[in-house]
Coordinates of C-alpha atoms and ligand atoms in Angstrom, one line a residue:
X45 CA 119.8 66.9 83.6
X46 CA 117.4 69.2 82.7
X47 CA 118.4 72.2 85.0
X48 CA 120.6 74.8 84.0
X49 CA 121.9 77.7 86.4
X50 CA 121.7 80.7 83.8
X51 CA 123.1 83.8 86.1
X52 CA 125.8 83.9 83.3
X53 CA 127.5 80.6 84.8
X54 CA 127.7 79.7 80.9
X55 CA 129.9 82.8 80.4
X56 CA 132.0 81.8 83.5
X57 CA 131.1 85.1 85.2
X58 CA 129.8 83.7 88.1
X59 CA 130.2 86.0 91.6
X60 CA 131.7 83.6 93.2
X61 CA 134.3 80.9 93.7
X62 CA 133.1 78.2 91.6
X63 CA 134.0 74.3 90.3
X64 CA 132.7 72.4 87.5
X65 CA 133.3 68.7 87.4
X66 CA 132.1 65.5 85.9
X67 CA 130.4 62.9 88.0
X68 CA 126.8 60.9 87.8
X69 CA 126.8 61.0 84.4
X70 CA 126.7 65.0 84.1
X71 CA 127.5 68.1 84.6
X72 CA 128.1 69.8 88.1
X73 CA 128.7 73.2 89.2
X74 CA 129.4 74.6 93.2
X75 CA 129.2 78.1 93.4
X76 CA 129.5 79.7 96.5
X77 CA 131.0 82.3 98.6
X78 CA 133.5 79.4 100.4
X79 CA 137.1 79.7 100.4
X80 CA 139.1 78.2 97.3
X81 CA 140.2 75.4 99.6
X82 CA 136.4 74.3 100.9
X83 CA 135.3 73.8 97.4
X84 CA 138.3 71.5 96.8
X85 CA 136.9 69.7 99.8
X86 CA 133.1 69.8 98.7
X87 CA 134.3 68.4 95.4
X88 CA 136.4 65.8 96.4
X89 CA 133.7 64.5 99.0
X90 CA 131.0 64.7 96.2
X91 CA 133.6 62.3 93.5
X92 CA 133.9 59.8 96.8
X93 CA 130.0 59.7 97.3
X94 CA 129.8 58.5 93.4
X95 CA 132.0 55.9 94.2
X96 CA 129.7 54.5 97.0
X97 CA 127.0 55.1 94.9
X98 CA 127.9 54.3 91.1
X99 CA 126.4 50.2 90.3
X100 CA 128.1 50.8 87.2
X101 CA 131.5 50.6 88.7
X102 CA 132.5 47.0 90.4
X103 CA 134.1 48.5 93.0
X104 CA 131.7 50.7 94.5
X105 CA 129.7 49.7 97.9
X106 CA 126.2 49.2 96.2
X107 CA 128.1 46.6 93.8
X108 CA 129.9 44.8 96.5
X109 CA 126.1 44.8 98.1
X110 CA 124.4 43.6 95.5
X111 CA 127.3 40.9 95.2
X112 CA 126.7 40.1 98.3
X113 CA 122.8 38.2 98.1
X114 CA 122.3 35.8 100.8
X115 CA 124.8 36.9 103.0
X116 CA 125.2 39.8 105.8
X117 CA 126.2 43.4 104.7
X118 CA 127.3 46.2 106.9
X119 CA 126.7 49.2 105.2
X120 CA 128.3 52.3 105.8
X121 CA 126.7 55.8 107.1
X122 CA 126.0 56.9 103.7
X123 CA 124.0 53.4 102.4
X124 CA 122.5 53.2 105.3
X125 CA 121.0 57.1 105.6
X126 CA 120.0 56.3 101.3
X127 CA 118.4 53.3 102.1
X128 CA 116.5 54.4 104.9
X129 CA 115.1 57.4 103.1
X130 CA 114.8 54.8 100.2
X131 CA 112.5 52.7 102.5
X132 CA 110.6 55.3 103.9
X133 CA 109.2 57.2 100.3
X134 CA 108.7 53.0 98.8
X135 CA 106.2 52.6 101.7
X136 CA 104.9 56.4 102.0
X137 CA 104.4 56.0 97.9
X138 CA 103.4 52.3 97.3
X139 CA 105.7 51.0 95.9
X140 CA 106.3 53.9 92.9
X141 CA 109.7 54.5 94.0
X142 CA 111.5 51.2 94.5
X143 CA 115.7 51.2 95.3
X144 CA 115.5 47.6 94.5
X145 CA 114.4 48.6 90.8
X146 CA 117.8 47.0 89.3
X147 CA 117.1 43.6 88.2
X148 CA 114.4 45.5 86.2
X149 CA 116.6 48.8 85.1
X150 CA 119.3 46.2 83.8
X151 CA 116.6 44.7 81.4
X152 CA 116.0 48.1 79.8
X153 CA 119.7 48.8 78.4
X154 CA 120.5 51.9 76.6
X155 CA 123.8 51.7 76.1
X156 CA 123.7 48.4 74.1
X157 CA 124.6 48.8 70.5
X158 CA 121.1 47.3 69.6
X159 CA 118.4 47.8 71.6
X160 CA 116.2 45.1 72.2
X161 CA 113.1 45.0 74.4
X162 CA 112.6 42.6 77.3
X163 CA 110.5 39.6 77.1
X164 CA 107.4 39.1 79.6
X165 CA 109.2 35.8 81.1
X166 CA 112.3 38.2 81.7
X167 CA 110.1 41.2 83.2
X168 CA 108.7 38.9 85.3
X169 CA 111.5 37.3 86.8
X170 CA 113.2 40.3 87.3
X171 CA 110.2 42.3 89.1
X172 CA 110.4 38.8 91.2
X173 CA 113.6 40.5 92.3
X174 CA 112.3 43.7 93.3
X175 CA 110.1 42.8 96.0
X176 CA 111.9 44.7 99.0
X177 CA 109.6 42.9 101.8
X178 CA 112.1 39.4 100.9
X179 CA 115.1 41.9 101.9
X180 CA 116.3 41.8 105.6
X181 CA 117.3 44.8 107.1
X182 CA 118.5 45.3 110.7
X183 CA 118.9 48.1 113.1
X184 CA 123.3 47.8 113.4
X185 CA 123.1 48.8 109.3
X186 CA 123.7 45.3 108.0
X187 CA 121.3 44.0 105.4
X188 CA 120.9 40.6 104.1
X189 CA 119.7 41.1 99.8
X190 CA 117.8 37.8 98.4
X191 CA 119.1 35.7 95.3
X192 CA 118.6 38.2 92.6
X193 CA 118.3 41.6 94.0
X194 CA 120.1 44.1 93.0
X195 CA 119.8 47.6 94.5
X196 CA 119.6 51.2 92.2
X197 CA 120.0 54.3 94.1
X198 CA 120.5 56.0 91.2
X199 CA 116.9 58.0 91.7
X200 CA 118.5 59.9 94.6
X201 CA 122.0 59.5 94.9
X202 CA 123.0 62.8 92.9
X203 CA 120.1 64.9 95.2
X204 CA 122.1 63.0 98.7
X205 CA 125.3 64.5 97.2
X206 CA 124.4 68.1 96.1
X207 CA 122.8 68.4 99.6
X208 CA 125.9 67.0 101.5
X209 CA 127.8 69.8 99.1
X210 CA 125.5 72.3 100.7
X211 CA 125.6 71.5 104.0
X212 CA 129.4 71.2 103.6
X213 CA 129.6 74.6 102.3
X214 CA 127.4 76.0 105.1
X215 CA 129.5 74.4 107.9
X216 CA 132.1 76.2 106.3
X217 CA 130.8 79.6 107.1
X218 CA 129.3 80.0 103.2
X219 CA 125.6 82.1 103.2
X220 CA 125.2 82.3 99.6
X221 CA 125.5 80.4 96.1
X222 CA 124.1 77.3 94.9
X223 CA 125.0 74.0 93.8
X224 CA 123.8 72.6 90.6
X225 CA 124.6 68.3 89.9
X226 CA 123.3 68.2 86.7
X227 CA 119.7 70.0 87.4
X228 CA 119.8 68.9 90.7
X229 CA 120.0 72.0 92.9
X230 CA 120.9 73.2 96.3
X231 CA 120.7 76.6 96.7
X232 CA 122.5 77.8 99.6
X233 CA 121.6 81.8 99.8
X234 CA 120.8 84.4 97.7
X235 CA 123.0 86.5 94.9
X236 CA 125.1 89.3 96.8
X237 CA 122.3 91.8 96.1
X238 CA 120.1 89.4 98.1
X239 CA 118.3 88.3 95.1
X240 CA 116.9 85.2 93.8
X241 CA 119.1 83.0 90.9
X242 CA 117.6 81.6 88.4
X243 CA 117.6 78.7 86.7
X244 CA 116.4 77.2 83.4
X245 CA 114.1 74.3 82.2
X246 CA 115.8 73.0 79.2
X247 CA 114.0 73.0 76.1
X248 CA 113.5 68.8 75.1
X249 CA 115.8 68.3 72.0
X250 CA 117.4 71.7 72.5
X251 CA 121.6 71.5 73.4
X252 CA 123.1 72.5 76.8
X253 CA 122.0 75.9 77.8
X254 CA 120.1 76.5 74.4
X255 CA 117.3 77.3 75.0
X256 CA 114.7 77.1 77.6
X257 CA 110.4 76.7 78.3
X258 CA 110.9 78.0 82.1
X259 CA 112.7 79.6 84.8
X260 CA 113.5 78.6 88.1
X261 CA 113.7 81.5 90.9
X262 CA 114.7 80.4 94.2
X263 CA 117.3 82.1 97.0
X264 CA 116.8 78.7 99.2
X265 CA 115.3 75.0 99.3
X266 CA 116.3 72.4 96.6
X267 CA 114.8 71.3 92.7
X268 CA 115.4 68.4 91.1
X269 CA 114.3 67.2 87.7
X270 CA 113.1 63.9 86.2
X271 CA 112.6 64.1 82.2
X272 CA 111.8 61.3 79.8
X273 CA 113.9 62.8 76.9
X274 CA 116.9 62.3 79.3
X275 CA 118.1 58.8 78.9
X276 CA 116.2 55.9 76.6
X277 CA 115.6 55.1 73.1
X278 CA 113.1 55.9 70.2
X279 CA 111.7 52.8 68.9
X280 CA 108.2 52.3 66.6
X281 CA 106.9 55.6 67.7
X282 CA 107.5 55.0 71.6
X283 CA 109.8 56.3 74.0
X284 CA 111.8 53.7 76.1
X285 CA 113.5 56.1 79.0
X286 CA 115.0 55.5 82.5
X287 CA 112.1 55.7 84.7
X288 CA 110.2 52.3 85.5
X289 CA 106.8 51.7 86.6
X290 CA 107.7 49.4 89.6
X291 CA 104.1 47.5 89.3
X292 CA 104.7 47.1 85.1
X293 CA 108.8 46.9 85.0
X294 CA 108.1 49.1 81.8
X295 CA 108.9 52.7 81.4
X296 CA 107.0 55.4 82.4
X297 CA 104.3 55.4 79.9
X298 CA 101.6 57.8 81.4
X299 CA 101.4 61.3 79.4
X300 CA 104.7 63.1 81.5
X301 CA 107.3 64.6 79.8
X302 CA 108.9 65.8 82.5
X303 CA 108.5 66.7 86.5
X304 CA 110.5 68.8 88.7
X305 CA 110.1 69.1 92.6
X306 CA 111.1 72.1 94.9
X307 CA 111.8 71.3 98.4
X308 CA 113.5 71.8 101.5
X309 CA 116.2 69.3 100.7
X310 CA 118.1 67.6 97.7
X311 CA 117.8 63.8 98.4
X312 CA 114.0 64.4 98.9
X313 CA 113.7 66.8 95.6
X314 CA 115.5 63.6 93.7
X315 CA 113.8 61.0 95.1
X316 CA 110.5 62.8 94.8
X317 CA 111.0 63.8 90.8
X318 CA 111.3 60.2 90.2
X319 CA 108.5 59.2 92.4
X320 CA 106.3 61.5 91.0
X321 CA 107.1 60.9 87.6
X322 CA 105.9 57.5 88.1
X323 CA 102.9 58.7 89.8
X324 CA 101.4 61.0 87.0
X325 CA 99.6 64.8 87.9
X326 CA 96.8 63.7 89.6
X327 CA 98.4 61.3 92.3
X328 CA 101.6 63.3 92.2
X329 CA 100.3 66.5 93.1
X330 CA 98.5 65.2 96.4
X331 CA 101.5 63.5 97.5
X332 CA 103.8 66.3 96.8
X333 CA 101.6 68.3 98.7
X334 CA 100.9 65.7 101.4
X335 CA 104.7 66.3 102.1
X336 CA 105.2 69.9 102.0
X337 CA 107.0 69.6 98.5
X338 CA 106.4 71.6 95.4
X339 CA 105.7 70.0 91.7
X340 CA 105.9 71.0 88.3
X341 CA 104.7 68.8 85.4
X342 CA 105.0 69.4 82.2
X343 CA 102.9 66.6 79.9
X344 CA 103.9 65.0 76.3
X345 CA 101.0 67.4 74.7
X346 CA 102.8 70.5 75.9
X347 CA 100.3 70.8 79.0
X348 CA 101.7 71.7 82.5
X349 CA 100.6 71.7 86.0
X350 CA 101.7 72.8 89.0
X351 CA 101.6 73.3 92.7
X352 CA 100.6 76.8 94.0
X353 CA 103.3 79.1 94.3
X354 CA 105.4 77.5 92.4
X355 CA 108.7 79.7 91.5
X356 CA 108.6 79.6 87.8
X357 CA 107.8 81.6 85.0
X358 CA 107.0 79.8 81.6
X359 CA 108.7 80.9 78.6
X360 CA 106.2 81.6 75.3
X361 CA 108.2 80.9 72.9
X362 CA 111.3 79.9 74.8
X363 CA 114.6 81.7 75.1
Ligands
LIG404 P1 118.2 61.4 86.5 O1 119.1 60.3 87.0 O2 118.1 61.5 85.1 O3 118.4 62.7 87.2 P2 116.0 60.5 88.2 O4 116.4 61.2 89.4 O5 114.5 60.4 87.9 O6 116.7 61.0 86.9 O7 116.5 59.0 88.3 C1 116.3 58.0 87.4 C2 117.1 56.8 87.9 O8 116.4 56.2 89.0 C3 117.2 55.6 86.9 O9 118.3 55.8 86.1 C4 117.2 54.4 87.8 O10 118.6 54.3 88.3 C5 116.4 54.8 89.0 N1 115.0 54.5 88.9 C6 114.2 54.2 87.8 N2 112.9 54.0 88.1 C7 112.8 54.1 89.5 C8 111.8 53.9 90.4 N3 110.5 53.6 90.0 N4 112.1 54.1 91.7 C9 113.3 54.4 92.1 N5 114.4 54.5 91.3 C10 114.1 54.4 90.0
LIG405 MG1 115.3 61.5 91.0

């Protein structure tokens, strides 16, 4: 959520054809040179992917999966390509991105009236439910969850989505434009001089399109932010957010304000920022580099550190 495309989309002056629509919690915009008719399409598949993918809604296929503990599951294309990238990062990362995070996410609830913390008894029980080696998966797409587990791909879900919107778009003959789900990007190709766009790091505390600490220049590959400020509560001086250490069942609690991840592809932008926000600079750094990815950390005391080459220019005293 912490990605804006500036290039005047805040005026409406965009070059191209362009939606804006609601979904994941946030803001999206597809801008592309696409017929009108295409980015009907791209829109409409992108709403039907948050219904597979929404655990807030009972009818969606990760709820009816995670109603379905103990007993088979045939997934369809779309769970089944999630959780096998899912898989792949837990094991490549060690466990600091975990899809089975839910039990523990539920625990931490941010939209109750009154927040209240989790016991240790309760953390315990519901990291208990996390371990992804008692889940059975098999090669036909079916997947057998234990008692208790409930599955959150809710780290990559809106990255799978803004990069099927791409690839949609590109199918469709499109060569330029972007596609923005809430500061998770896609850029297709450049502007129609053949230069870069550029997109803004939101300011923390500052309103939609305010003001910003950075910019974003890319005419390809993918970003995707994870920030602390995003989603959480304020209580006693610490900051209860969205992200959970997998090994603690807390909240992130390591020094990062924020991360973003630049990348060949959405879903691995997304489900990097979140891994990497769990990892910390040091650790996350490596790994982004082990994998030919990109990061961009910005720390609680104001500090950042980033890749080499990175495409951004920091902002002195914002804009
Ligand atoms: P946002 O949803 O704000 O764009 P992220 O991409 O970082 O931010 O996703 C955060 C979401 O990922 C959480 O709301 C939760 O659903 C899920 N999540 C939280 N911690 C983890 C984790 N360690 N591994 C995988 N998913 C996580
Ligand atoms: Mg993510």
């Amino acid at each position: 959520m912490a990605v804006i495309a500036l290039n005047r989309d805040l005026q409406g002056g965009l070059p191209f054809p362009k939606r804006v629509f609601f979904a994941y919690d946030t803001r999206n915009v597809i801008c592309a040179d696409a017929d009108e008719s295409v980015l009907d399409q791209v829109v409409g598949e992108c709403l039907r992917l948050h219904r597979v993918f929404n655990r807030f809604s009972a009818d969606s296929e990760i709820s009816q999966l995670n109603r379905s503990l103990g007993r088979s599951f045939t997934c369809s294309d779309d769970v089944s390509l999630l959780l096998w990238l899912s898989l792949a990062l837990h094991g490549e990362s060690e466990g600091a991105f975990n899809p089975a995070i839910g039990s523990v996410c539920d625990l931490w609830d941010f939209s109750q009236e009154r927040f209240e913390k989790p016991g240790p008894a309760q953390l315990e029980r519901a990291l208990a439910c996390a371990d992804l080696s008692k889940a059975g998966f098999s090669d036909d797409g079916s997947i057998i969850l234990p008692e208790g587990m409930s599955l959150d791909l809710g780290g990559v879900a809106k990255g799978y989505a803004a990069e099927r919107a791409a690839l949609m778009l590109m199918q469709a003959g499109a060569g330029r434009g972007f596609v923005n789900f809430g500061g998770t990007i896609a850029v297709i190709g450049p502007k129609p001089d053949g230069s870069s766009w550029t997109f803004g790091l939101q300011r923390e505390g500052s309103a939609y399109g305010e003001s910003f600490w950075a910019l974003l220049d890319a005419a390809e590959g993918s970003f995707a932010t994870s920030a602390r400020y995003y989603r959480g509560v304020e209580e006693g001086g610490v900051r209860y957010h969205h992200i959970i250490d997998p090994r603690m069942g807390h909240p992130v609690q390591n020094g990062v304000s924020e991360v973003t991840v630049h990348c060949a592809g959405a879903a691995m932008a997304d489900a990097l920022s979140t891994t990497l926000f769990v990892m910390g600079p040091d650790e996350g750094l490596a790994f982004a580099s082990d994998l030919g990815a990109a990061a961009l950390f910005r720390m609680q005391d104001g500090s950042v550190r980033a890749s080499s080459g990175f495409p951004v220019r920091i902002l002195e005293g914002g804009r």
